[in-house]
Short mmCIF file of C-alpha atoms in Angstrom, two decimals:
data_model
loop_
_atom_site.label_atom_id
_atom_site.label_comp_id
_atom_site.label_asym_id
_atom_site.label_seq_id
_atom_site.Cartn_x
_atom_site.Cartn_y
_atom_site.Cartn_z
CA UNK A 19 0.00 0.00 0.00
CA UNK A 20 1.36 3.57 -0.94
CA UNK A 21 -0.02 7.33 -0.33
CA UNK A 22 0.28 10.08 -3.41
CA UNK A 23 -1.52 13.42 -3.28
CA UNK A 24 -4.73 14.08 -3.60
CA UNK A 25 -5.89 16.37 -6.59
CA UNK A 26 -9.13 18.14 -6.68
CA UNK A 27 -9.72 17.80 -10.47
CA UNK A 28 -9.30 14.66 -10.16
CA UNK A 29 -12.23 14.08 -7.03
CA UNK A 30 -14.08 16.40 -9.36
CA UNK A 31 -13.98 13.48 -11.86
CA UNK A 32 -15.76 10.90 -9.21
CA UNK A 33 -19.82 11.23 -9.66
CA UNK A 34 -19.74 11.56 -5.65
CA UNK A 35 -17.63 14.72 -5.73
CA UNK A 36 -18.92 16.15 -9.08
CA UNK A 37 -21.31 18.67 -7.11
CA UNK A 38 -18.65 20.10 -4.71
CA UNK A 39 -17.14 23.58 -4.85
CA UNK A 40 -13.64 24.44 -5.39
CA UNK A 41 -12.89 25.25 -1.15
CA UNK A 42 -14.94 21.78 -0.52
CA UNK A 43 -12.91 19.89 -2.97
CA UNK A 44 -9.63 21.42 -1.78
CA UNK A 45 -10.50 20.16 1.66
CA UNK A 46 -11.13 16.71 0.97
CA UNK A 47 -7.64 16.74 -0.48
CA UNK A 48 -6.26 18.15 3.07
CA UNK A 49 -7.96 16.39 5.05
CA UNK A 50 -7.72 12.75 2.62
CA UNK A 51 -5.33 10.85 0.74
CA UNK A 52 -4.47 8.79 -2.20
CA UNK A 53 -3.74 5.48 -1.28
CA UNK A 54 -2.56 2.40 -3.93
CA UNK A 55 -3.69 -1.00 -2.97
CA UNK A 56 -2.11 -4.18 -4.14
CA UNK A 57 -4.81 -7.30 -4.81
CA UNK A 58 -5.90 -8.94 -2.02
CA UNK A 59 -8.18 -7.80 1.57
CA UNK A 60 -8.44 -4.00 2.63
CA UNK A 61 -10.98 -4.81 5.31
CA UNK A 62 -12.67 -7.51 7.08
CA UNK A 63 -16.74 -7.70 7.69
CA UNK A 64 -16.68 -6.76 12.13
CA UNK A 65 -13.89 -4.81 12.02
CA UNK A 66 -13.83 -1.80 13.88
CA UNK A 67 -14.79 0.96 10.90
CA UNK A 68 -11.61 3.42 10.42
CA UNK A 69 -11.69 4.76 6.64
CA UNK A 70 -14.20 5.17 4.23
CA UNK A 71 -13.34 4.40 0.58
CA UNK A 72 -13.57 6.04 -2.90
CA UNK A 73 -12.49 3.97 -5.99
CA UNK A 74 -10.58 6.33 -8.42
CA UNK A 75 -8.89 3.28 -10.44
CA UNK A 76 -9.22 -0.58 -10.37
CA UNK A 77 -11.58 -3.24 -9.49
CA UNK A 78 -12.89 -3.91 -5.79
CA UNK A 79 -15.10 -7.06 -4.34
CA UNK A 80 -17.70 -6.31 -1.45
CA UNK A 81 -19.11 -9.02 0.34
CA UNK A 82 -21.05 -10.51 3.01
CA UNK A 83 -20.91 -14.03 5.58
CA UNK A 84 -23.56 -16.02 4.77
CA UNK A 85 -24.04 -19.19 6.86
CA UNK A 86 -20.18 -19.14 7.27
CA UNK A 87 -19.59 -18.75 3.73
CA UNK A 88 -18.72 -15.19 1.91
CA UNK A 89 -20.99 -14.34 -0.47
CA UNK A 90 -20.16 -11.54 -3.16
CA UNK A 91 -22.77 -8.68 -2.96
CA UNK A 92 -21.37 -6.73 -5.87
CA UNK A 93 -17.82 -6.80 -8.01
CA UNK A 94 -16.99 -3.72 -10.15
CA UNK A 95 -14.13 -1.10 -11.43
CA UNK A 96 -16.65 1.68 -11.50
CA UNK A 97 -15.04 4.91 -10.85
CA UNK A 98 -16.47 6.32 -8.08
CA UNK A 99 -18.17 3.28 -5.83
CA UNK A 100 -18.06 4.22 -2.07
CA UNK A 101 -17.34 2.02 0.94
CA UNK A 102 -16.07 1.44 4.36
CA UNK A 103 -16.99 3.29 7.36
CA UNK A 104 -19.99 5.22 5.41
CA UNK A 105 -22.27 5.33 8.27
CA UNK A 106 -19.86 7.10 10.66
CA UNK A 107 -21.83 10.38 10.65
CA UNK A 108 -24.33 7.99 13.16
CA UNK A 109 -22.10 8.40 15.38
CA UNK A 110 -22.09 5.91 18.17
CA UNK A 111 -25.75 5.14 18.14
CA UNK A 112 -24.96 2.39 16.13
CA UNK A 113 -21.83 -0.38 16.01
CA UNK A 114 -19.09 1.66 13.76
CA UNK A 115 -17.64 -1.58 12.29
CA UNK A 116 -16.76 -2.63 8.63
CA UNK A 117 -20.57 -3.99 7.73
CA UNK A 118 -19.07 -6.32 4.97
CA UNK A 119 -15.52 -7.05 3.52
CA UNK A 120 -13.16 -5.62 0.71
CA UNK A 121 -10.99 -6.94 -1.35
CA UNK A 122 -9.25 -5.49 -4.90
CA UNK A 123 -8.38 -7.52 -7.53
CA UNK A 124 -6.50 -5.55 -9.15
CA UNK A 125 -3.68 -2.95 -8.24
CA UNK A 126 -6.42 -0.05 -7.23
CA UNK A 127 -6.65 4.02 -6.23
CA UNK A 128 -8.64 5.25 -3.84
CA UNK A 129 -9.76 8.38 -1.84
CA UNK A 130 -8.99 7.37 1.59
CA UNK A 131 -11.24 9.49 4.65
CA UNK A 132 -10.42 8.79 8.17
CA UNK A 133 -13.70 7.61 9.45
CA UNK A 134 -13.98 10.35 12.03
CA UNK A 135 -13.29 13.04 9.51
CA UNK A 136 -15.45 11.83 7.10
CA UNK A 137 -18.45 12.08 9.97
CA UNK A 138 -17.29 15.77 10.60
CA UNK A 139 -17.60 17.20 6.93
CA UNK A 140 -20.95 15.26 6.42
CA UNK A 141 -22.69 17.36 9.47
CA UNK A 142 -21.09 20.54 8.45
CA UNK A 143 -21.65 20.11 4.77
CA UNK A 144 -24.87 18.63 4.77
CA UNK A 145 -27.10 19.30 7.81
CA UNK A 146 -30.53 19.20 6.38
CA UNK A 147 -29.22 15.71 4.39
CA UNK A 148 -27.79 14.12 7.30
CA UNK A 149 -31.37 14.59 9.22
CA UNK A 150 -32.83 13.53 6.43
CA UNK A 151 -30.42 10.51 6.19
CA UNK A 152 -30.48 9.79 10.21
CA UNK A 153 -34.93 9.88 9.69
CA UNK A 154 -34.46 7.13 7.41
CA UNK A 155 -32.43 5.03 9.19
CA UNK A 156 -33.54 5.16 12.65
CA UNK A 157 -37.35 5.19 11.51
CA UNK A 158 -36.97 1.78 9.70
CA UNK A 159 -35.35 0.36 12.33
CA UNK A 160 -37.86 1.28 14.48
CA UNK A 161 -40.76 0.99 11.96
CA UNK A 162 -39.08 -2.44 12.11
CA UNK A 163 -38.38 -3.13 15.95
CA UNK A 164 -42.86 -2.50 15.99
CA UNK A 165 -43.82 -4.44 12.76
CA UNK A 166 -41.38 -7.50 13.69
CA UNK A 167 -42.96 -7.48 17.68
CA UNK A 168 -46.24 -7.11 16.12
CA UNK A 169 -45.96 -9.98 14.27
CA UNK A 170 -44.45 -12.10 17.31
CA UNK A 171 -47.59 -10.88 18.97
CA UNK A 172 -49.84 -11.99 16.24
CA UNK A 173 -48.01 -15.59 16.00
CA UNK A 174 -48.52 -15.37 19.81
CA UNK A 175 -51.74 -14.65 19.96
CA UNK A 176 -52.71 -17.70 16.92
CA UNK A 177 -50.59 -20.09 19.08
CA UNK A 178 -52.94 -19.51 21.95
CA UNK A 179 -56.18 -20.09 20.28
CA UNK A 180 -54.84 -23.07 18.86
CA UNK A 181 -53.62 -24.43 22.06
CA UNK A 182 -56.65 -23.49 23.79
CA UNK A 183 -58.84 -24.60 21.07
CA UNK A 184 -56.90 -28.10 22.15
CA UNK A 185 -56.80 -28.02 25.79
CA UNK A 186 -60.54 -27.63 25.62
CA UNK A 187 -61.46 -30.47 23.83
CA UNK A 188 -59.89 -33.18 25.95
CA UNK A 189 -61.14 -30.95 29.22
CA UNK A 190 -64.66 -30.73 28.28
CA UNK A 191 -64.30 -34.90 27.31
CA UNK A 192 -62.57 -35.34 31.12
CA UNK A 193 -65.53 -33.27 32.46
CA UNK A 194 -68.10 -35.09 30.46
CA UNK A 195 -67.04 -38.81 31.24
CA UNK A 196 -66.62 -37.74 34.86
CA UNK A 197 -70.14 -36.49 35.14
CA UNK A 198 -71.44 -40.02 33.56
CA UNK A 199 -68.85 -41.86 36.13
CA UNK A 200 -70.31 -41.19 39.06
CA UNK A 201 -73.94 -41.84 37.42
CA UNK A 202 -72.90 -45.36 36.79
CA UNK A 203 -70.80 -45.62 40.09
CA UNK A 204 -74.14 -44.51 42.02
CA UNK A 205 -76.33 -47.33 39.50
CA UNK A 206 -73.87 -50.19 40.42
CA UNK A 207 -73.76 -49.46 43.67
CA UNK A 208 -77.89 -49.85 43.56
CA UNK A 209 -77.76 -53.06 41.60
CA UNK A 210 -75.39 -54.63 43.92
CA UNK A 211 -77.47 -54.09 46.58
CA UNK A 212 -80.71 -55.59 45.16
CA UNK A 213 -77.65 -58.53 43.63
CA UNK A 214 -76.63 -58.92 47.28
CA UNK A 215 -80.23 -58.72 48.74
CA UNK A 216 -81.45 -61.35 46.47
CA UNK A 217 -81.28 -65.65 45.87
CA UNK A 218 -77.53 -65.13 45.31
CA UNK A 219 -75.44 -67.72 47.68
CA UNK A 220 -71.93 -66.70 49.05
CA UNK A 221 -69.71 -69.01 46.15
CA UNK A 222 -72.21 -67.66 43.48
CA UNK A 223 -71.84 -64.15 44.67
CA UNK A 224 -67.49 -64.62 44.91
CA UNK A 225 -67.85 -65.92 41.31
CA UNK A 226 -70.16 -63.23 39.83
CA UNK A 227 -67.48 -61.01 41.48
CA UNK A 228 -65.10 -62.79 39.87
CA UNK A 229 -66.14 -62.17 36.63
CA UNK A 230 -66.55 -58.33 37.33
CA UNK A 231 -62.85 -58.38 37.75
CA UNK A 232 -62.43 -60.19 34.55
CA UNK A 233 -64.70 -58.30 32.65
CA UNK A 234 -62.29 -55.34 34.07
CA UNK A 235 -59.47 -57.34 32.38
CA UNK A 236 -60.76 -57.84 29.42
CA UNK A 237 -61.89 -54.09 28.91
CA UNK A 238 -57.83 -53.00 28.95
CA UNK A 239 -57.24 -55.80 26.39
CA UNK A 240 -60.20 -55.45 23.83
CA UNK A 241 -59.51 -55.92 20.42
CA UNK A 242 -59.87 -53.18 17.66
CA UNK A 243 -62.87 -53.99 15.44
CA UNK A 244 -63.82 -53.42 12.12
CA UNK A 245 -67.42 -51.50 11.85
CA UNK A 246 -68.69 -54.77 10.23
CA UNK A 247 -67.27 -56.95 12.79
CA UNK A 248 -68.91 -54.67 16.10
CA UNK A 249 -72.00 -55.03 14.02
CA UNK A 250 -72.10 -58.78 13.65
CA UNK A 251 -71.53 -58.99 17.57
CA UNK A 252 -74.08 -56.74 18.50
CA UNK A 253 -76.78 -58.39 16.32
CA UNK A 254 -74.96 -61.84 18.37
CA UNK A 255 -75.45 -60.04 21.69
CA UNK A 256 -78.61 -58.54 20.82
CA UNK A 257 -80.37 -61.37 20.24
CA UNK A 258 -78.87 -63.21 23.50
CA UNK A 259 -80.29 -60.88 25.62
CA UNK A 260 -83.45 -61.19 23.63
CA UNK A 261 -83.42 -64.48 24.14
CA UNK A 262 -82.92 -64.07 28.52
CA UNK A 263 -85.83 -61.87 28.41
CA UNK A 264 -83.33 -59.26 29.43
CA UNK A 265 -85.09 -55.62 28.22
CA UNK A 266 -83.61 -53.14 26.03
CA UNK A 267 -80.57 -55.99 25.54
CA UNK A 268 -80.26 -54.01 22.55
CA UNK A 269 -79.00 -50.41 23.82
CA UNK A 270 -76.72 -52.79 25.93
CA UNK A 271 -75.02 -54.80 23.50
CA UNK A 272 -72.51 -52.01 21.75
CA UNK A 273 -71.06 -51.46 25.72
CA UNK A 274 -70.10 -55.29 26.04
CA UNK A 275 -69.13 -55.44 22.36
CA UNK A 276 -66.49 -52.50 23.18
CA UNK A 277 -65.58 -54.48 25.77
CA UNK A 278 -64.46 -57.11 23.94
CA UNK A 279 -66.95 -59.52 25.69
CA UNK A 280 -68.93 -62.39 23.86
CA UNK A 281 -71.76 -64.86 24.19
CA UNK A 282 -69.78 -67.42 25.22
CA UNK A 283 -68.65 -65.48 28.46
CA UNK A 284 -72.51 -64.60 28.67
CA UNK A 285 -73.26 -67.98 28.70
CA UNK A 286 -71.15 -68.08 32.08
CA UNK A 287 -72.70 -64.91 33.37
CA UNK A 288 -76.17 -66.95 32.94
CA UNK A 289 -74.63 -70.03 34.57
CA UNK A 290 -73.50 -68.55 37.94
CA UNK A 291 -76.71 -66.63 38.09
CA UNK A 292 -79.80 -69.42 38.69
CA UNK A 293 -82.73 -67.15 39.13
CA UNK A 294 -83.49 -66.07 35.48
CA UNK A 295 -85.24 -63.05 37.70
CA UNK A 296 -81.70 -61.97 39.29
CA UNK A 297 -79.68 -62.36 35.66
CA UNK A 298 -81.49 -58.96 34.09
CA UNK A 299 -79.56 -57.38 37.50
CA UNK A 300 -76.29 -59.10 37.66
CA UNK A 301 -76.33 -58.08 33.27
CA UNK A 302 -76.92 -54.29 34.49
CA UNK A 303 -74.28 -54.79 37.10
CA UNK A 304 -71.56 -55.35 34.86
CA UNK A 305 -72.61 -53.08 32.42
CA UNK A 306 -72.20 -50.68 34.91
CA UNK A 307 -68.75 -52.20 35.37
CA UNK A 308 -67.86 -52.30 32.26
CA UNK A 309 -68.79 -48.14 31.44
CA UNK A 310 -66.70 -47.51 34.75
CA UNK A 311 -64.06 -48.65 33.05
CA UNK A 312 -64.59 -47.35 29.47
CA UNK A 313 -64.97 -43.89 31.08
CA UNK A 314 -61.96 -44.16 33.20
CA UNK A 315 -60.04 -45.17 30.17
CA UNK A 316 -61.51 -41.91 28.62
CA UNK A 317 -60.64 -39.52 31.29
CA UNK A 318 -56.96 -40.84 31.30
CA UNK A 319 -57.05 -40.74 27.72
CA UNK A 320 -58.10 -36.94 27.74
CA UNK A 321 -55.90 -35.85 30.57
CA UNK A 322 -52.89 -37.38 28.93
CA UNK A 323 -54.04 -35.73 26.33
CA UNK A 324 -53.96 -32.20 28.16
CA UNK A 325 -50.43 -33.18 29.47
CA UNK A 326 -49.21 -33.67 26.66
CA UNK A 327 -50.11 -30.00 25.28
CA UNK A 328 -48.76 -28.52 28.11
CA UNK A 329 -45.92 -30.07 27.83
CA UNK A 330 -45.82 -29.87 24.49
CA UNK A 331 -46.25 -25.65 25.11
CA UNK A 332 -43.27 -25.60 27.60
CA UNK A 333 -41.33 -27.02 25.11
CA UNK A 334 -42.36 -24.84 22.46
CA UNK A 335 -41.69 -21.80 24.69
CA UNK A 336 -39.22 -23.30 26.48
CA UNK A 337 -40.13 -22.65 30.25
CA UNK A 338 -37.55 -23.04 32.98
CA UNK A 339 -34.52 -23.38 30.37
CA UNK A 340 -31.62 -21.98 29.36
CA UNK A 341 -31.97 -19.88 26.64
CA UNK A 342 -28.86 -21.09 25.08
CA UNK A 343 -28.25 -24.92 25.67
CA UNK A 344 -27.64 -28.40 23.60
CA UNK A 345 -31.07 -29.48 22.31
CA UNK A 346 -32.54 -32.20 20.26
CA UNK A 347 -34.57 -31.08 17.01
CA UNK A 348 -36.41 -33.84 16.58
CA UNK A 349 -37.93 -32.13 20.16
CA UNK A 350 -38.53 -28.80 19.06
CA UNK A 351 -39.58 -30.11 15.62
CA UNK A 352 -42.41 -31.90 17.47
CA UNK A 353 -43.46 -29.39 20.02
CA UNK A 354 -43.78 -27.02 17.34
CA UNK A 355 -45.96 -28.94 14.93
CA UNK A 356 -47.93 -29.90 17.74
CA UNK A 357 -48.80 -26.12 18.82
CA UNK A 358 -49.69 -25.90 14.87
CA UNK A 359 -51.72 -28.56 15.07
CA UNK A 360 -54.72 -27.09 15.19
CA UNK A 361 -53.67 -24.49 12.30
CA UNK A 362 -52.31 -27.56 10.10
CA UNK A 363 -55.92 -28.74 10.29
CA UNK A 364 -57.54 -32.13 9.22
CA UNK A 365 -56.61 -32.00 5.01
CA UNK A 366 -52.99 -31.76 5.32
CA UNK A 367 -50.96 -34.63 5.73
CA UNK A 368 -48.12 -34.55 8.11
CA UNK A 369 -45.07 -36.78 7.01
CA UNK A 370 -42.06 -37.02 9.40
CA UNK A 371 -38.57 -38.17 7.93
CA UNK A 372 -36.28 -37.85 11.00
CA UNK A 373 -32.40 -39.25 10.05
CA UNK A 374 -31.47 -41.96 12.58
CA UNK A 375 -28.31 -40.21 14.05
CA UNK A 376 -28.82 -36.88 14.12
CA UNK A 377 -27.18 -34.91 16.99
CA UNK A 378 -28.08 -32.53 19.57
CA UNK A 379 -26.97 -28.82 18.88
CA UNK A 380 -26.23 -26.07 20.45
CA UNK A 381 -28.93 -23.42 20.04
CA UNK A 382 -31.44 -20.61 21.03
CA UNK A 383 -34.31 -23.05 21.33
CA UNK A 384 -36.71 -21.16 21.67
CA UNK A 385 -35.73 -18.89 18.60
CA UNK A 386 -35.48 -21.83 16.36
CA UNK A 387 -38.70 -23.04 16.92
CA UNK A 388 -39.55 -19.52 15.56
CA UNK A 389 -37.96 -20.35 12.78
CA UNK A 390 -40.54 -23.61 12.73
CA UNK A 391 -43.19 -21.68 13.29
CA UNK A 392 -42.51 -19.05 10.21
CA UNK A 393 -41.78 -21.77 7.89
CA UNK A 394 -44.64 -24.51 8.45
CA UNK A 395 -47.11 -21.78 8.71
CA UNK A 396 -45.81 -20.63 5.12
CA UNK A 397 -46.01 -24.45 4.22
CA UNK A 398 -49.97 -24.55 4.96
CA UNK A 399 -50.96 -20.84 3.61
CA UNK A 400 -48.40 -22.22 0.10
CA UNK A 401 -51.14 -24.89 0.13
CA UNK A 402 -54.34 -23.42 0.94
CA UNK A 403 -54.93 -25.73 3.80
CA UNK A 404 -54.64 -29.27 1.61
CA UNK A 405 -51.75 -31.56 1.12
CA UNK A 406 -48.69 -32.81 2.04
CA UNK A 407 -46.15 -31.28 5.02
CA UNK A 408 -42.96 -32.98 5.25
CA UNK A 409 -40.49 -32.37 7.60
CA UNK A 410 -37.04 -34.20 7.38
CA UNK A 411 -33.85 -34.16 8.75
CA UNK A 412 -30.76 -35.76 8.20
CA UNK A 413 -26.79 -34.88 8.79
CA UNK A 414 -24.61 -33.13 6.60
CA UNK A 415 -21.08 -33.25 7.21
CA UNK A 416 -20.67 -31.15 10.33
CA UNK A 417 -24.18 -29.83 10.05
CA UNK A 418 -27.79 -30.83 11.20
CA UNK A 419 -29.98 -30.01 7.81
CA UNK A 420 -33.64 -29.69 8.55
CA UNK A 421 -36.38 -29.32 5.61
CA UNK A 422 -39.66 -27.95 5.68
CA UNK A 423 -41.52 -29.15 2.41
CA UNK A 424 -45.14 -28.65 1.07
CA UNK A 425 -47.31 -29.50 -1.86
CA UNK A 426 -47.55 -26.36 -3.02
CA UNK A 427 -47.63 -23.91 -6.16
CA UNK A 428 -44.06 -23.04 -5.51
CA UNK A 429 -41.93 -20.10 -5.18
CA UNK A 430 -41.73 -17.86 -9.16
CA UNK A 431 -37.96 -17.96 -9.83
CA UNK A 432 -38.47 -13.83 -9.99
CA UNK A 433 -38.63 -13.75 -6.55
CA UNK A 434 -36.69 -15.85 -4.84
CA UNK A 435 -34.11 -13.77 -4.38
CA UNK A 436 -35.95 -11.66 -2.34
CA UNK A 437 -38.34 -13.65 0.27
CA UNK A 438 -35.63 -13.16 3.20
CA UNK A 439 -36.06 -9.32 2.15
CA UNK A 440 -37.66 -7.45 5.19
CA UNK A 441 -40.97 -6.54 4.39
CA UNK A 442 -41.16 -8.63 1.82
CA UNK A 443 -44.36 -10.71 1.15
CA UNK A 444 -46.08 -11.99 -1.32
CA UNK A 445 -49.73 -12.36 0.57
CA UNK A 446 -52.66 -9.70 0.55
CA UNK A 447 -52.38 -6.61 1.61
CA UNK A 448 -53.10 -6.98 5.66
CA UNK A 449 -52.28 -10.81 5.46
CA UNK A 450 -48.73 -10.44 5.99
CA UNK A 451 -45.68 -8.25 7.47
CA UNK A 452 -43.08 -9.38 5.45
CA UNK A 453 -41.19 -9.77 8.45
CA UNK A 454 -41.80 -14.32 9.35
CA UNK A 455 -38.54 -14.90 6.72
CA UNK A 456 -36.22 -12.19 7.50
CA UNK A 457 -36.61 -12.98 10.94
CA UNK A 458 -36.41 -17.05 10.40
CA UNK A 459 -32.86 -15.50 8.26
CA UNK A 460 -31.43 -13.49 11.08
CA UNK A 461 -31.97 -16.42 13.62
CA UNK A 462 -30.64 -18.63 11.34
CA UNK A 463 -27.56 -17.50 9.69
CA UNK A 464 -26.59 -14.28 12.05
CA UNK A 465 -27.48 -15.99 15.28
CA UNK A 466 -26.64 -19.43 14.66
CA UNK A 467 -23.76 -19.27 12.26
CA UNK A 468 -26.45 -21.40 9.79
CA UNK A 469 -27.71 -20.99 6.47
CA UNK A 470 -31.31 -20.86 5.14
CA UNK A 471 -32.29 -21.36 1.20
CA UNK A 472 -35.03 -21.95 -1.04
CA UNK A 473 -35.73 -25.00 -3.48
CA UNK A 474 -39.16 -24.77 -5.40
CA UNK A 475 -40.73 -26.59 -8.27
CA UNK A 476 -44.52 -26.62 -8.66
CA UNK A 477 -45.88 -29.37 -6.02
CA UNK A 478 -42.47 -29.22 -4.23
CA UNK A 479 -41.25 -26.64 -2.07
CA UNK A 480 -38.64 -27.22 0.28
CA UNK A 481 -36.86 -24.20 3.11
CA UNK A 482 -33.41 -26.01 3.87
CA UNK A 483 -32.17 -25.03 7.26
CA UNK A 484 -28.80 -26.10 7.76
CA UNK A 485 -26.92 -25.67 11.48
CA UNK A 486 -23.56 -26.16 12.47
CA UNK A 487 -23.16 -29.47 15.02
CA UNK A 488 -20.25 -26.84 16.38
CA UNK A 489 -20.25 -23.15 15.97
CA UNK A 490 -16.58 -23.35 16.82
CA UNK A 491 -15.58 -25.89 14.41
CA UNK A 492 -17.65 -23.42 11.82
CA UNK A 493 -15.84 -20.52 13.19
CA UNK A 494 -12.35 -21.62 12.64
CA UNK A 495 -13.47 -22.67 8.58
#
């Protein structure tokens, strides 16, 4: 690297400088210098921000990290391109550090300014601009900061009705089957007594009790019938209890059926039970048995059922942990779709491809699933709430790679370049922010050292999250 002068006919040449007066232009030459660059780095993307850059002669390279990787934002020799520390007139509102990296590939002029000098001639020369300039910055970050929390509060807000929408159906089931419990509690208790007051003897008694408990038995064990097979035994069991003289046998039979009790064990019902008058009773007995257990079975059912979303929502929000710990995907991948659930609805198919070997990570957990959240609920709007949601995952060298695919239209090759934009969207006006990508991006690649791209083909759309098994392996790359 060398210095020369600085001439102000030749700044005068640069379209940045074109508009300056004679006294401005001689300043910049004070106040600046030439400087030659041989090919190869001038700065590095983090670095603190100490010159800001005018090409005069040669070619430069800007670029950007992406998912560890440096991605070329723009390569030119035109005369004139700015960069460097060009947001020092901020001051130290925000970070004053290199926001990308430059390189010349070529041997290369430039205008050098000392970042703190360049700040200085911007608010003397330019007041009115640099308000105007500061407006625009601050007010889209902040038009930003209210859209983006907005949207959290909106995804929030979905989440909740959807969870609730859950918890209440297995609740109002629990409450239900509890109510009709203790009616068939208080009916067996009645029958036994008119069982115990009856003809019954003692052994007859210990063996209709006997088969109470192995009707009991029998309920957990039941097999799963076809609608054509639960029919056939009805009509069996139907016409048994016909048979017995046992009223309304018919409204009786489906209970035993679901049971997974037969004639044949009917048949030794009838054969402890003598009196034809006491067998109506001892039938009604174990019906009663047999609904106490049915409706136990449902109330565990539906409180497992609750469980589960709840602890299905602590994982999704991820109550009592650290924010920044090793976690299993396949975990937040499931807590997530659960909380969806409800939004995924009935007509889309949900198709889980989790790789056998695929290790925990170190991660935000509860930004990632986030980043679940955004992309599934894309998935379902792609599809217009019917067809096919796959989620796989699978190991790629030193990364976990996670894909969220749907069924969909797909993504127009005009655009795709541009979905991660903030503010971006391509629903109705008032259906969207813009915001669910850009913030799936920024978790992904800024905060996780990751990368996040786009495949699409009509009827095949996949978002390919890919996550370093160890940020510090990625770092030293």
């Amino acid at each position: 690297m060398s210095a020369s002068s600085c001439e102000p006919e030749e700044l005068r040449t640069l379209f940045l400088f074109e508009q300056l007066t004679d006294p401005q232009l001689a300043e910049l030459c004070r106040e600046g210098r030439i400087e030659t660059i041989e090919p190869g780095p001038v700065y590095s993307e983090g670095d603190p921000a100490t010159c800001f850059y005018v090409l005069i002669d040669g070619a430069l390279v800007l670029s950007k990290l992406s998912g560890g990787e440096d991605l070329v934002v723009n390569r030119t020799s035109q005369r004139g391109v700015y960069a460097g520390a060009w947001q020092a007139y901020l001051g130290d509102r925000v970070p004053q550090t290199y926001q990308g990296s430059m390189r010349v590939t070529e041997r290369s002029r430039f205008f050098v300014l000392d970042a703190e000098c360049f700040a200085s001639i911007v608010r003397e020369w330019f007041p009115m601009a640099l308000h105007l300039l500061e407006g625009l910055f601050f007010g889209n970050q902040s038009t930003k900061q209210i859209v983006e929390q907005r949207e959290r509060l909106l995804a929030l807000g979905s989440l909740s009705a959807g969870l609730t929408h859950e918890l209440n159906n297995p609740a109002a089931a629990a409450v239900r089957a509890t109510s009709a419990l203790r009616d068939r509690v208080a009916h067996m208790r009645q029958k036994l007594a008119m069982i115990a007051g009856g003809t019954l003897d003692r052994g007859s008694m210990a063996h209709l009790v006997g088969l109470q408990n192995e009707a009991v038995e029998l309920v957990a064990k039941a097999p799963k019938l076809t609608a054509m097979e639960a029919s056939d035994r009805e009509d069996e069991l139907g016409e048994w209890f016909e048979d017995k003289g046992i009223g309304g046998g018919w409204d009786l039979a489906p209970t035993f059926v679901s049971a997974g009790l037969d004639v044949p064990w009917l048949d030794k019902v009838s054969a402890t039970v003598d009196d034809p008058r006491m067998l109506e009773g001892a039938i009604r007995w174990l019906n009663y048995t047999v609904e106490t257990e049915l409706l136990m079975n449902e109330i565990a059912d539906s409180t497992t059922r609750i469980s589960t979303l709840v602890e299905a929502a602590k994982q999704y929000s991820q109550m009592d942990r650290a924010p920044y710990r090793s976690v299993d995907v396949h975990e937040l991948l499931d807590s997530t779709l659960i909380m969806l659930g409800r939004k995924i609805g009935d007509d889309i198919r949900v198709v889980k491809e989790y790789g056998p070997a695929v290790p925990p990570i170190p991660a935000y957990a509860a930004e990632l699933n986030q980043v679940w959240t955004n992309l599934i609920d894309n998935a379902v709007q792609a599809m217009d709430g019917a067809g096919v949601l796959t989620v796989r995952t699978s190991v790629d060298e030193n990364r976990v790679q996670i894909e969220i695919c749907d069924t969909g239209p797909g993504v127009p090759q005009e655009i795709r370049s541009r979905i991660f934009e903030p503010f971006f969207t391509t629903k109705a006006v008032g259906e969207g922010t813009g915001l669910g990508l850009d913030i799936s991006w920024r978790i992904v690649v800024n905060k996780h050292q990751g990368d996040l791209r786009v495949v699409s083909e009509p009827g095949d759309t996949r978002f390919i999250v890919r996550l370093p098994v160890d940020p510090a392996t990625e770092e030293q790359l």
